[in-house]
Every structure is written in structure tokens, then in C-alpha cells.
Coordinates of C-alpha atoms in Angstrom, one line a residue:
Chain A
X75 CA 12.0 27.1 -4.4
X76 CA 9.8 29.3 -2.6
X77 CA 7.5 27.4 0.0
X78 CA 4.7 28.3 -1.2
X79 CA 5.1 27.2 -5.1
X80 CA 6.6 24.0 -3.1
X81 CA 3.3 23.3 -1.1
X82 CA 1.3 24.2 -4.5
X83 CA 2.8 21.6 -6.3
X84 CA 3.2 19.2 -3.2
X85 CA -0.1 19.6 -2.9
X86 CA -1.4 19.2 -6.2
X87 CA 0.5 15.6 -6.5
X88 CA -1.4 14.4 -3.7
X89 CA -4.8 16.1 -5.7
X90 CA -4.0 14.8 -9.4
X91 CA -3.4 10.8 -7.5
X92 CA -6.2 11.4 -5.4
X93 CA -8.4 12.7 -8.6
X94 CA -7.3 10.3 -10.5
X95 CA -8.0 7.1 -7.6
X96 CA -11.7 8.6 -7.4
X97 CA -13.0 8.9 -10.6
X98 CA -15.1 6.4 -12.8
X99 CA -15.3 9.2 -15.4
X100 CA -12.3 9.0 -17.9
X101 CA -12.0 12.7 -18.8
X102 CA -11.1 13.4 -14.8
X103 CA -8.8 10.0 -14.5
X104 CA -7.1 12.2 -17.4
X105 CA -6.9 15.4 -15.3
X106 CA -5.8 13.6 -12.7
X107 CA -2.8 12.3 -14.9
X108 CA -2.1 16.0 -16.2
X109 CA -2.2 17.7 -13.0
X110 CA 0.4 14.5 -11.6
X111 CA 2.5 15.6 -14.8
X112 CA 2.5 19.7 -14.5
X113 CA 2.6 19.7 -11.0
X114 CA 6.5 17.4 -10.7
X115 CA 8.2 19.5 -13.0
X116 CA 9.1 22.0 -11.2
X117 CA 10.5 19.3 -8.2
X118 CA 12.6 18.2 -10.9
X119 CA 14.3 21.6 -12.1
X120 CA 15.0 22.7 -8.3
X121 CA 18.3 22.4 -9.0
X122 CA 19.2 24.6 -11.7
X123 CA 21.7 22.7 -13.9
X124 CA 21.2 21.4 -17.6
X125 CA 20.8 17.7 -17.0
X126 CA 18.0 18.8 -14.6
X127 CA 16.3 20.2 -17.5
X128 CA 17.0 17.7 -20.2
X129 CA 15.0 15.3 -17.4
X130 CA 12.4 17.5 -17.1
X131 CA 11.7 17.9 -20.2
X132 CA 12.0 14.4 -21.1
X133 CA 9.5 13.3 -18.4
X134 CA 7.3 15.9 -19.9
X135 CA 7.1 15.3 -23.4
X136 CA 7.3 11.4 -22.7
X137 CA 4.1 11.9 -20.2
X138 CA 2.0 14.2 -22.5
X139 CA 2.3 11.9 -25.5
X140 CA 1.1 9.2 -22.9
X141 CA -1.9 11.4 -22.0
X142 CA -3.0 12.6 -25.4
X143 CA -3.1 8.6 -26.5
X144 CA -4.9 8.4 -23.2
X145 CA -7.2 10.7 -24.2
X146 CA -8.0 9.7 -27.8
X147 CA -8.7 5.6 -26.2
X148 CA -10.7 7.2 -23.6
X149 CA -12.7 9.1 -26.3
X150 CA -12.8 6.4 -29.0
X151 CA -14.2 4.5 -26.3
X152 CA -16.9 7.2 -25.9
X153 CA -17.9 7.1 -29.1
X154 CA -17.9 3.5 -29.5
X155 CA -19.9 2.2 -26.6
X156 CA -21.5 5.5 -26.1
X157 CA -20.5 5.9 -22.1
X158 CA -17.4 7.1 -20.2
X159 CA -17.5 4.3 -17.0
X160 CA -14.0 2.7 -17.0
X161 CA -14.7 0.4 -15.9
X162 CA -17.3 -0.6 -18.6
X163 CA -14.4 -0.7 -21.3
X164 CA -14.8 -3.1 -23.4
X165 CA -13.9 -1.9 -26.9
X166 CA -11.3 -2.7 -28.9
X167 CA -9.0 0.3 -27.7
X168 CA -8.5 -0.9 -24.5
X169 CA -5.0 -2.4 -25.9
X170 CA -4.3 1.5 -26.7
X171 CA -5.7 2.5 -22.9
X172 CA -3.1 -0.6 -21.6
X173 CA -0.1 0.9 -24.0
X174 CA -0.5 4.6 -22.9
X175 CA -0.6 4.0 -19.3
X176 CA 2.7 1.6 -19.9
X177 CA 4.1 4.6 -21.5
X178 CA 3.0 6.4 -18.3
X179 CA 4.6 3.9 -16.3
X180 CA 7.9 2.8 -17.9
X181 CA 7.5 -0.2 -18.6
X182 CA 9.1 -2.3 -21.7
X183 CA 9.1 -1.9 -24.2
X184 CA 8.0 2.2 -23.4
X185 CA 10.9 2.3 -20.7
X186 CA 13.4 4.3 -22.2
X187 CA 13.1 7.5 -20.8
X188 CA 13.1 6.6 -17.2
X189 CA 16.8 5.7 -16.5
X190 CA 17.7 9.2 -18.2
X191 CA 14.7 11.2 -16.2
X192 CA 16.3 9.3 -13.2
X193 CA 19.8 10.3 -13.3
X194 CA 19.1 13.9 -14.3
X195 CA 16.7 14.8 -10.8
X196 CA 17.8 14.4 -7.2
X197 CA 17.4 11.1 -5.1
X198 CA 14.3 12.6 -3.3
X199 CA 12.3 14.0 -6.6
X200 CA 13.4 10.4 -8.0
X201 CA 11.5 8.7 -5.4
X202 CA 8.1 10.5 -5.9
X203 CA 8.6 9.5 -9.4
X204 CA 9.0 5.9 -9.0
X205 CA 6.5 5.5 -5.8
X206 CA 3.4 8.4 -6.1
X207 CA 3.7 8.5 -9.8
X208 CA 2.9 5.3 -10.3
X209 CA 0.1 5.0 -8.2
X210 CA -2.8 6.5 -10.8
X211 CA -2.1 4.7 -13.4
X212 CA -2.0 1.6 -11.8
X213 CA -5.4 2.4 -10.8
X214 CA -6.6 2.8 -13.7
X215 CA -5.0 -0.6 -15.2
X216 CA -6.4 -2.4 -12.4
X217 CA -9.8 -1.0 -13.0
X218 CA -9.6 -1.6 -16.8
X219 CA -7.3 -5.3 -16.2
X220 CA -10.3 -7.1 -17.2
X221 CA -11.1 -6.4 -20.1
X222 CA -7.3 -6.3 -21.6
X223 CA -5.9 -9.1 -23.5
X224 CA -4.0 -10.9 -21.4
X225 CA -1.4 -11.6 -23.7
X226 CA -0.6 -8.1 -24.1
X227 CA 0.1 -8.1 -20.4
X228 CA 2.2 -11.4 -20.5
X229 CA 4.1 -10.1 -23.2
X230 CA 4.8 -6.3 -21.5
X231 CA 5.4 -8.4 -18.1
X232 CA 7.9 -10.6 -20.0
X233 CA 9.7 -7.9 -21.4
X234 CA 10.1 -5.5 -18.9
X235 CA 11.5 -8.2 -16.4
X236 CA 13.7 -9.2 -18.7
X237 CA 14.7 -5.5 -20.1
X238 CA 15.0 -4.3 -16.7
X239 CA 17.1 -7.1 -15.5
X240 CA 19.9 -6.7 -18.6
X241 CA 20.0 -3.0 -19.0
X242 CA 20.6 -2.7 -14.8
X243 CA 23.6 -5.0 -15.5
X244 CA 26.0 -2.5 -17.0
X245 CA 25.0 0.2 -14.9
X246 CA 27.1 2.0 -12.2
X247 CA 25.0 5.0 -11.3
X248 CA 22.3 4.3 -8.5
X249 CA 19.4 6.2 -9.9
X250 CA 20.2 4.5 -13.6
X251 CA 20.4 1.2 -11.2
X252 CA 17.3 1.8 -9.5
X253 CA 14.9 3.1 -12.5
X254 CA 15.8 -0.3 -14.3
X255 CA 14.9 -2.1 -10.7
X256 CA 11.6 -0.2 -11.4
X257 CA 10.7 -1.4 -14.4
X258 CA 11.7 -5.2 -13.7
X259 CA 9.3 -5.4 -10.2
X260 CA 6.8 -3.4 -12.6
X261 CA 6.9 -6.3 -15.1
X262 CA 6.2 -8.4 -12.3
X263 CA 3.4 -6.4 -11.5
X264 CA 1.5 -6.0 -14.6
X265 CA 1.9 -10.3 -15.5
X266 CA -0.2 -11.2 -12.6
X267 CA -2.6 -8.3 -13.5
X268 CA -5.3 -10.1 -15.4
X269 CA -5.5 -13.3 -13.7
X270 CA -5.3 -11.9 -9.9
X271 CA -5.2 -7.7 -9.4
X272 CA -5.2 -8.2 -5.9
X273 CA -1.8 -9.9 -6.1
X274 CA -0.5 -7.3 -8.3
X275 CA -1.6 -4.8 -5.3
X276 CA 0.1 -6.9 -2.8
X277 CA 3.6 -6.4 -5.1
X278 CA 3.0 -3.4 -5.3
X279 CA 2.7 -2.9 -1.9
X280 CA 5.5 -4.7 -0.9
X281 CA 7.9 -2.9 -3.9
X282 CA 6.8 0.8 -2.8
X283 CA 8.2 -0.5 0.7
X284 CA 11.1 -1.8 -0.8
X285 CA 11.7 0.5 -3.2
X286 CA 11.3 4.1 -0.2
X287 CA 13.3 2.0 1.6
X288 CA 16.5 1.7 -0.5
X289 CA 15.7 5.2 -1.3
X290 CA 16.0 6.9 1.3
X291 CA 19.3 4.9 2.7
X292 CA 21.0 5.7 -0.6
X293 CA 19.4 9.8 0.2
X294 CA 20.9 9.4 3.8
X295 CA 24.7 7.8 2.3
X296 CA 24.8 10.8 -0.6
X297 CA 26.2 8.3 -3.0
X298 CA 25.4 8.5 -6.2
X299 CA 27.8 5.5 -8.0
X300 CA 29.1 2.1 -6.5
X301 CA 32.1 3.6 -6.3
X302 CA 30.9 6.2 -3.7
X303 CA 29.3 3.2 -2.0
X304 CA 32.5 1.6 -0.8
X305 CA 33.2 4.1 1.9
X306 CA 29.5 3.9 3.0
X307 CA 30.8 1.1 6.2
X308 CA 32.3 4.0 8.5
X309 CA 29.3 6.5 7.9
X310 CA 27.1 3.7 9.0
X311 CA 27.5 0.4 9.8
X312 CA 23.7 -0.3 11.0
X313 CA 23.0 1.2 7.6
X314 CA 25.1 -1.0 5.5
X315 CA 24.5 -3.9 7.2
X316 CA 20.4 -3.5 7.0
X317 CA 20.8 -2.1 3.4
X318 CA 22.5 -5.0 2.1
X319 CA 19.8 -7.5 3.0
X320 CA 17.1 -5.0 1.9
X321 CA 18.9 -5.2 -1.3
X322 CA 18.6 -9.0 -1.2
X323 CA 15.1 -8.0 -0.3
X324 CA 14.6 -6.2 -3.4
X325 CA 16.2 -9.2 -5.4
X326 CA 13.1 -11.8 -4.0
X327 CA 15.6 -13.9 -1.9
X328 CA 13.5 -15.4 1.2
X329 CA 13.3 -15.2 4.1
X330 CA 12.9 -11.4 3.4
X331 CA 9.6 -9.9 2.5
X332 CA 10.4 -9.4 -1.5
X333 CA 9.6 -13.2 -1.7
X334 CA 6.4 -12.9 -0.8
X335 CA 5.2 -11.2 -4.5
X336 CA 7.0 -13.5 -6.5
X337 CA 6.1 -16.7 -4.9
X338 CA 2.8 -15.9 -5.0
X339 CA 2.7 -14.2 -8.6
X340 CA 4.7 -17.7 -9.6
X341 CA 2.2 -19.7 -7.7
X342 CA -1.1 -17.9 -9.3
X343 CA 0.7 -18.0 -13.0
X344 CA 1.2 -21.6 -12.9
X345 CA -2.7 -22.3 -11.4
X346 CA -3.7 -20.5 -14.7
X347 CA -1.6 -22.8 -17.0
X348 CA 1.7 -20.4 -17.4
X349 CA 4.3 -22.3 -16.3
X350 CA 6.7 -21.7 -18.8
X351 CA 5.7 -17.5 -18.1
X352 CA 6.6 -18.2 -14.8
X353 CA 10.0 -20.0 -15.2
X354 CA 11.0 -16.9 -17.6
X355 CA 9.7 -14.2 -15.0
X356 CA 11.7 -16.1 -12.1
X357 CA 15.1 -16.8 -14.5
X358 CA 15.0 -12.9 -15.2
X359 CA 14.6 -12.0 -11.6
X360 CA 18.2 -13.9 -11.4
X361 CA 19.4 -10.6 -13.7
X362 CA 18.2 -8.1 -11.4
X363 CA 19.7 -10.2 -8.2
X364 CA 23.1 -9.8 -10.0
X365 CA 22.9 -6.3 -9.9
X366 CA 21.5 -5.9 -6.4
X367 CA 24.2 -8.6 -5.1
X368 CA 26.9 -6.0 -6.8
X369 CA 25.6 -3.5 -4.4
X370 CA 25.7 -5.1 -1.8
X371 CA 29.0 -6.4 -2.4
X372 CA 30.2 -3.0 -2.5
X373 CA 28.2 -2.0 0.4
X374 CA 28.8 -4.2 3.1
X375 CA 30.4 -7.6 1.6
X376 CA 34.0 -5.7 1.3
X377 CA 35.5 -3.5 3.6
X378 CA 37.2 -0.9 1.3
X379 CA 40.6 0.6 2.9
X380 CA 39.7 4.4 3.6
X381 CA 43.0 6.4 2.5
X382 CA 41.4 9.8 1.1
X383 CA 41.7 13.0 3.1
X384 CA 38.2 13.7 4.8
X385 CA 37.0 13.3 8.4
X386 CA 35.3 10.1 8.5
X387 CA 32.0 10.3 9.8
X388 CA 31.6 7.6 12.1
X389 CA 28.8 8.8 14.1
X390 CA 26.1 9.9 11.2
X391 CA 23.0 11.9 12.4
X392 CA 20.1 10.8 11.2
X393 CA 17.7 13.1 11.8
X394 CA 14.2 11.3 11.3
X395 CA 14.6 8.2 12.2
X396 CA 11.5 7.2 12.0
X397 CA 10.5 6.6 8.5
X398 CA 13.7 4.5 7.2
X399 CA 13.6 2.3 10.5
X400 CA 10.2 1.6 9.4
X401 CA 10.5 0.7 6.0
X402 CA 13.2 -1.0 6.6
X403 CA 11.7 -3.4 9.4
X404 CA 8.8 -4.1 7.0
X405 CA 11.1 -4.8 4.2
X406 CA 13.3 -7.2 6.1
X407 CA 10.4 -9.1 7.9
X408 CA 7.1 -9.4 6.5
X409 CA 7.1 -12.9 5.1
X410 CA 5.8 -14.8 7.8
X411 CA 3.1 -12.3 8.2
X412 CA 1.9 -13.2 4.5
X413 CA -1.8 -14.4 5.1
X414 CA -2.6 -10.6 6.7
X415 CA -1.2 -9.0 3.6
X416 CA -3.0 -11.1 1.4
X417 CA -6.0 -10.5 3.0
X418 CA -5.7 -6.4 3.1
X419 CA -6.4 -6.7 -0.5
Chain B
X204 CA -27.2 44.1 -44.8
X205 CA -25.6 47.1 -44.7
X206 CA -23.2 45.9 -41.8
X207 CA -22.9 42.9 -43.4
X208 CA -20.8 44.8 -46.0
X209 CA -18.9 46.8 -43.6
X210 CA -18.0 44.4 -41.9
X211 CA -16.4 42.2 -45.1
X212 CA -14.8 45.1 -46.0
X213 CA -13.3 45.7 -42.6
X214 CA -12.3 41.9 -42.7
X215 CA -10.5 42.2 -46.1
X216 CA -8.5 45.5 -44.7
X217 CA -7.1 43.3 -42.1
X218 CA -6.3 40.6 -44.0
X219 CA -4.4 43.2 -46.3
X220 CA -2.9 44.1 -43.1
X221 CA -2.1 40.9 -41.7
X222 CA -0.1 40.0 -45.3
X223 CA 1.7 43.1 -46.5
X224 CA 4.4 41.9 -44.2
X225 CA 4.8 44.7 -41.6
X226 CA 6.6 44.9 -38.3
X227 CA 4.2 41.8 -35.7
X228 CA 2.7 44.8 -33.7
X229 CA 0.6 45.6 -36.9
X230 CA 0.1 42.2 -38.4
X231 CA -1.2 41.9 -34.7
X232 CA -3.1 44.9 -34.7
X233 CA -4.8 43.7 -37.8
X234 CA -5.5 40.5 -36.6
X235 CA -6.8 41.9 -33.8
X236 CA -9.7 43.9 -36.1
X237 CA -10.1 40.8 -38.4
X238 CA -11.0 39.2 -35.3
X239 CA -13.5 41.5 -33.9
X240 CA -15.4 42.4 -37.1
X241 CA -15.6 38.1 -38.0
X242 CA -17.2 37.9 -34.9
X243 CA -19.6 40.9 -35.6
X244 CA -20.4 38.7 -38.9
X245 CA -20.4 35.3 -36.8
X246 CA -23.0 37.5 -34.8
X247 CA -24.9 38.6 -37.6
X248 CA -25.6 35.3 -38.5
X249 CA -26.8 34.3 -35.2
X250 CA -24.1 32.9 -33.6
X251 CA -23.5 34.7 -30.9
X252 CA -22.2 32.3 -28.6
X253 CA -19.5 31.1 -30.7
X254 CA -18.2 34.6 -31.8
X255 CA -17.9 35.1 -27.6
X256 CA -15.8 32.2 -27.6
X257 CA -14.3 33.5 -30.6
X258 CA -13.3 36.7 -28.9
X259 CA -12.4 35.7 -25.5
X260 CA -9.5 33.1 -26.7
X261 CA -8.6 34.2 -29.5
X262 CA -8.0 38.1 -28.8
X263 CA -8.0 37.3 -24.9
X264 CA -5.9 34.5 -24.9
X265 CA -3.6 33.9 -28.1
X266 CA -3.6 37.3 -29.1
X267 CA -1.9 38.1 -25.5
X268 CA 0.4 35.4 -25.4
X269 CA 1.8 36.4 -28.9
X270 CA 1.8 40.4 -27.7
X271 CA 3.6 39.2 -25.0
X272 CA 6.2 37.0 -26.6
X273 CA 6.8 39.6 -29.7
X274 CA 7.6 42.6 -26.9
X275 CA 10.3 40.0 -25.6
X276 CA 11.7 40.3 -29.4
X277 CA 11.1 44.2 -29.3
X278 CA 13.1 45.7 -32.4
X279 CA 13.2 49.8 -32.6
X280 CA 12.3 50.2 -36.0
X281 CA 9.4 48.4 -36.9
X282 CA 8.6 48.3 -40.6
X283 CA 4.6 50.1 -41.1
X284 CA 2.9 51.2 -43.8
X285 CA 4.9 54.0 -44.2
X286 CA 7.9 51.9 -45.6
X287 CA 8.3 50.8 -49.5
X288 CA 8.4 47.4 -49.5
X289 CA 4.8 46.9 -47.1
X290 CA 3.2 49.4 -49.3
X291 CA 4.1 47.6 -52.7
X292 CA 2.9 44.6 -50.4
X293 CA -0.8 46.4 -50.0
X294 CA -0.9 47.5 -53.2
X295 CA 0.0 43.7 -54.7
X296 CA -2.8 42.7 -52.0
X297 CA -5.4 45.1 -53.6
X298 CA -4.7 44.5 -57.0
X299 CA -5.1 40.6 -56.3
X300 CA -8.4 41.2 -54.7
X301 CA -9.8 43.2 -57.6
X302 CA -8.4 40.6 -60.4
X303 CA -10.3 37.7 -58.3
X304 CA -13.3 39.9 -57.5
X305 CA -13.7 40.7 -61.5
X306 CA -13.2 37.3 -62.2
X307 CA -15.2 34.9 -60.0
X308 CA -18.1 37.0 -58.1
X309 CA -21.1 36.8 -60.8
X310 CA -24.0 38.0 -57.9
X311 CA -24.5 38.8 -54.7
X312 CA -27.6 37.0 -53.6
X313 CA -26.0 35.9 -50.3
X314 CA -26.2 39.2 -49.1
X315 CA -30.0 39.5 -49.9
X316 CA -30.5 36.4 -47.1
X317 CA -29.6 38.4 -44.2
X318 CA -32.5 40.4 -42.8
X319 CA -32.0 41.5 -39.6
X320 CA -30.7 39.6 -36.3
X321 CA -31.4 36.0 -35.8
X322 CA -30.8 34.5 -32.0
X323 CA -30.8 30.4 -32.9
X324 CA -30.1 29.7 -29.0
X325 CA -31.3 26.2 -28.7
X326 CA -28.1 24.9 -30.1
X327 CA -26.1 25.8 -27.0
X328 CA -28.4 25.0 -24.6
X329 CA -26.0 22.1 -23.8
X330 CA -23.0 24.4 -22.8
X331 CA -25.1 25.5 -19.6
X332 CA -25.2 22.3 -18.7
X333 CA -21.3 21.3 -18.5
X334 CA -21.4 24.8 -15.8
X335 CA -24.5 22.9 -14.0
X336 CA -23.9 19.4 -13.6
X337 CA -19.5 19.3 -14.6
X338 CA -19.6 22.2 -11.9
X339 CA -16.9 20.6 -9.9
X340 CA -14.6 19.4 -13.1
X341 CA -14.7 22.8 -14.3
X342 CA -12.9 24.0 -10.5
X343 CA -10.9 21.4 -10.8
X344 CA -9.6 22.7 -13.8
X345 CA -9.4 26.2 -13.1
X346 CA -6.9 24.5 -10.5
X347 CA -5.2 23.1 -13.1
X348 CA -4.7 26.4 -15.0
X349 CA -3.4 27.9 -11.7
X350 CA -1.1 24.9 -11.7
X351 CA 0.0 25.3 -15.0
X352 CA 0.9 29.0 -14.3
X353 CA 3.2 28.6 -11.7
X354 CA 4.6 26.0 -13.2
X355 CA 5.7 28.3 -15.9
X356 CA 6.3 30.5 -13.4
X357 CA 9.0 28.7 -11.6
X358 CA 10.5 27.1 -14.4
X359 CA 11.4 30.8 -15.9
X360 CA 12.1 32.9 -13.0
X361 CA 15.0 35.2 -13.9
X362 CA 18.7 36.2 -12.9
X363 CA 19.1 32.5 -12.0
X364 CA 16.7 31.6 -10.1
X365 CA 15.0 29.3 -12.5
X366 CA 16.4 26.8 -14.6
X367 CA 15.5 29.0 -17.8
X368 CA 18.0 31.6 -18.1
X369 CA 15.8 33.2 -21.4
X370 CA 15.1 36.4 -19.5

């Protein structure tokens, strides 16, 4: 892609979030949304093959329908309490506003297109989607949280941990893997929502870590199936070792920071009387834990026998170090450092 | 008054046009005079801001796209006037509009009403106001149009460059 269509759309992600973060008007939260939408598309079709495009245009049709039911709550809202301030919504269609931006986000029982838009883009294009895209319109449910019933969010929390857990089970491609890991920790996310928003930041917070994390390890191993993953010990044995406990990370096992969320999500539930919520959300998490232990099993747990014909690549160059050394300390130590989170939000 | 008539008459020509079924260049090109003279009669009625509008997307906007798209469809002998079947078409057309005309006009009093130009512009008063105070929306979409162009742009880039191969 040329560089400068590149830094165009690059830059007008960071302008749609940013638009979209900054706005107590809904029409511009909508821009914000659109220009998010228009401006990924062409990440995702930089390579030039059919199941690229299929994605695409998944993702767009999916993301537009979202925004046009975004726009008629938003205006319905305008026309019922006579002012556009979201966070002054408090008419009936904020279950409407709740169900667009869940179509927006992927999460259950509106979760269907993001395994397929997963699997169709590349590993790097995947992790904008699942990290930057999710960012506006969780700021606009956390603005609007509220005044949503919090049933509605109990019930989309349920079933999105629940949904994401099964379908990852049968699963052998990463990004399929990973988009169903994103709509379980989303359902986690959106349960607390009501009762605490800052704990649904502090999940969030700790998931986008997690989440770049595994990432940008399964970016730097080029494997895209468990199968691939098995040969993954030679590349990189600092990687496989670290990547297998960020995946028990990932699955909420302490003493890694991907506790944190859902001890404190169980805690708050059952302060507000949803103990039985709770003991569902935590019995689902077992699902996705099945699905991370499998890849870490075939990560690091076995030592495949390497037969095939290529030059092992026992010394891998990693050329930015930086980034994935960070994430991955943070996403392998932060639970005694709990209090601080808490308190950034 | 009297461009009142002109102007009807010039709308009905186009329609004619738009419906004997010729080649899209002249179903555009009448569309394209419908277009202008409805707006000379939106004006005459005093809405002259709306009959801008009118022109600018419709002719400027849709009416491009569709050129656009039909020359990517370009056949070499387009069907005009000149051909049998259109012309049984116009003449079908013309016999229709004198049967209805016959039939259901009983007076013309509405053209009697019209005397002169009327400017109503305290209606769109308002629309000044989304350049004055939504100043700053109204860049941001202009952005967004640029966006949306290169979007397009990159998704249809030719000889394989793109992931649309349609050109």
C-alpha cells in the first residue's frame, strides 16, 4: 500500500477513537464510529486475496448496520428528550444504543462475524481490530452504562462468556481461537459494567495487555494453526516459555495478572447480590482455560520431534524488542501491584 | 407565468425522454434537463435554496457517479431517437399524456397564483447556522469524505494492485 494512503488511514483510526472519546454530542460519537469503520478497510484488503475481501466486506456491512441503529437510538433519543448529551440518556432506546454498540463490539449474541473477519485479515490488522476498535465504543457504553438495564448487560455478559468459551473449543486456527478469546473477556467486561465501570476499565486494561501481548508473539512465531505451533520451541525458547504462561494469563489463573479482573469483577458481582452470575461467569472462564491450556500444550508443554526439511532457526531476530518484552512483563506480573491499577481508574 | 409553462413543458419532454427507453447517455441527458428546469420551477416558487441543493447533488453528485459508472458499461451503438422501437416509445408517451390531459385537467387556476418571484428566506435561516456554530463537524466531515475516497481508491486500484480486479 502506498505510504501515504497507509498514514491516511493510520491516522484517521487514531482521529475516529479520538473523535469518538471526546465527544458528548451523539452525532460526532457516530462520526467517530464511521471514520474507525472506512478508515480499516483498506488494512484489511492489503493483501490481495479473496478471503481478504470476504473479511472486509463482512466487517463492513456488519459495522454499518451497527452505526445506522446507532444512529436512529441516538436520534430517537433526540426527539424524545429533546437534547443530544449522552450522557443524559435516559429514554427507552438506550437498550437499542446498548445492542448496536454490542453489534459494534462482538459480543453474544451479535458475535458471529468476528471469528470469520479474524481469520480472513493478517495477525497485525487483526490486532487493531480487537484492541483500537474496541476502544470507542466502550466509551460510549461506559458513558451511557447507567442508564442501561442491567439485566440486559448480565444477560449479554452471560452469554458471550459462555459463547466464547464453547465456540473457541473446536477451533484450531489462532485468529478463529483468539476472536472467540475476545468475545469471552468482553463478556466479562460488559457484566461488571453497570454496577462498577471502573472495574470494567481495569479489565479492559489488563485484556488489551494481554491480548497485544499474545499477538504480537503469535505475529513474531508466523503460526497460524496449533499445528504450526509445535515447532515454535527451537525458533524461540524464551518465547514459548513466556507465551505459555501468558496464555495461562489470559485464562485468569493467578498468580499472573489476568486474575486480577476476574477476582475483582467476581468480588463486586457478589457485593451487589449476583452470586449465582458470578459462579456462571467463573465456570465459563474454565471453557476458555481449556482452550488456552491446548495452546500451551502445544507450545511449550510437548517437545515435538522436528523431522521436516528446513533450517531450524534457533537464533530468531527480533527486531523491536521493546514492545513484546513489555507487554509481556506486565501480563506476567501485575497482580501484586493491584491497589495502583485500581486506583488509575 | 409564462415560464411557469415552459418550464412544465420542458419537464414533461424529459420525462418522455427519460421513459422511451433509449441508450443511459440520453435517459441521462434527460434527466439531466428534468433536473434543471424542476429547479427553475422549485425557484419560481421561492425556493431557491432547496433547488441549489437540488442541483448540486443531484446533477453534481448522482448524476456523475451514474455517468461515470454507465461509461465503464460503454456499448457502440446506443439506441436514440432515431431507432423504431424509442420512437414508438415517445409516441406511446405522448399519446398517454394527451388521453390523461383530456381527461382529468378541468382548469388551470394554479397557474394564475404565480405572480412574479417570491424569496421566503426565513425558512433557511437555520442552515447558516450549522456553517457557524457545527463549523468544526462540518471539517471533520469533509475529512471523512476524503477518507471515504481513498478508501475507494485503494480498494479498486487496477492491474492488481487492489483487491478489486473490476477494472
Amino acid at each position: 500500500m502506498s505510504p501515504y494512503i497507509l498514514f491516511v488511514m493510520l491516522t484517521s483510526l487514531g482521529l475516529g477513537t479520538t473523535l469518538t472519546f471526546t465527544s458528548s454530542h451523539w452525532l460526532l460519537a457516530w462520526m467517530g464510529l464511521e471514520i474507525n469503520t472506512l478508515a480499516i478497510i483498506p488494512l484489511m484488503t492489503n493483501k490481495h486475496h479473496p478471503r481478504a475481501v470476504e473479511a472486509a466486506t463482512k466487517y463492513f456491512l456488519t459495522q454499518a448496520a451497527a452505526a445506522a441503529i446507532l444512529l436512529f437510538a441516538s436520534i430517537y433519543n433526540a426527539w424524545y428528550s429533546g437534547q443530544w448529551f449522552i450522557q443524559d440518556m435516559s429514554s427507552p432506546v438506550s437498550t437499542l444504543m446498548t445492542l448496536a454498540i454490542a453489534i459494534k463490539l462482538g459480543i453474544a449474541p451479535m458475535h458471529f462475524w468476528l471469528p470469520e473477519v479474524m481469520q480472513g485479515i493478517s495477525i497485525n490488522t487483526g490486532l487493531i481490530l480487537v484492541t483500537w476498535q474496541k476502544l470507542a465504543p466502550l466509551a460510549l457504553l461506559m458513558q451511557i452504562s447507567h442508564n442501561i438495564k442491567p439485566e440486559l448487560l448480565i444477560i449479554l455478559g452471560l452469554m458471550s462468556t459462555i459463547i466464547g468459551g464453547w465456540g473457541g473449543l473446536n477451533q484450531t486456527q489462532i485468529r478463529k481461537i483468539m476472536a472467540y478469546s475476545s468475545i469471552a473477556h468482553l463478556g466479562w467486561i460488559i457484566s461488571i459494567l453497570h454496577f462498577m465501570p471502573a472495574l470494567a476499565m481495569v479489565n479492559l486494561f489488563i485484556y488489551l495487555i494481554m491480548t497485544i501481548t499474545m499477538f504480537m508473539t503469535f505475529n513474531l512465531l508466523n503460526s497460524p494453526t496449533i499445528n504450526t505451533l509445535a515447532v515454535n520451541w527451537s525458533k524461540s525458547p524464551i518465547l514459548a516459555a513466556t507465551s505459555a504462561l501468558a496464555l495461562l494469563s489470559l485464562g485468569g489463573l493467578p498468580p499472573l495478572s489476568g486474575f486480577m479482573p476476574k477476582w475483582l469483577i467476581i468480588q463486586e458481582l457478589t457485593n451487589q447480590e449476583l452470586a449465582p452470575t458470578a459462579t456462571l461467569l467463573a465456570l465459563s472462564a474454565l471453557l476458555s482455560l481449556f482452550f488456552y491450556l491446548r495452546l500451551s500444550y502445544s507450545l511449550s508443554l510437548t517437545i515435538m520431534p522436528n523431522t521436516h526439511p528446513q533450517t531450524l532457526n534457533w537464533n530468531m531476530k527480533i527486531t523491536t524488542p521493546l514492545p513484546l518484552s513489555l507487554m509481556m512483563m506486565m501480563t506476567l506480573t501485575m497482580l501484586p501491584i493491584t491497589p495502583t491499577i485500581i486506583s488509575l481508574f | 407565468m409564462v415560464m411557469m409553462v415552459v418550464f412544465s413543458v420542458m419537464f414533461l419532454i424529459s420525462l418522455i425522454a427519460v421513459a422511451s427507453n433509449p441508450s443511459p447517455y440520453f435517459a441521462a441527458l434527460g434527466l439531466m434537463i428534468g433536473a434543471g428546469v424542476g429547479c427553475g420551477m422549485l425557484t419560481q416558487f421561492g425556493m431557491t435554496f432547496l433547488s441549489m441543493i437540488l442541483f448540486l447533488i443531484y446533477l453534481g453528485g448522482m448524476l456523475v457517479v451514474f455517468a461515470y459508472s454507465a461509461a465503464l458499461a460503454a456499448e457502440p451503438y446506443p439506441s436514440a431517437w432515431g431507432s423504431l422501437e424509442v420512437f414508438s416509445y415517445v409516441v406511446g408517451s405522448l399519446m398517454l399524456v394527451v388521453v390523461m390531459w383530456m381527461l382529468l385537467v378541468n382548469d388551470f387556476g394554479a397557474f394564475d397564483e404565480i405572480e412574479g418571484c417570491v424569496m421566503s428566506v426565513r425558512r433557511y435561516v437555520g442552515v447558516s447556522e450549522m456553517y457557524n456554530a457545527g463549523g468544526y463537524m462540518l471539517l471533520v466531515a469533509g475529512w471523512v469524505l476524503l477518507v471515504a475516497l481513498l478508501v475507494v481508491l485503494e480498494l479498486t486500484r487496477g492491474f492488481g494492485r487492489g483487491c478489486l480486479r473490476a477494472v
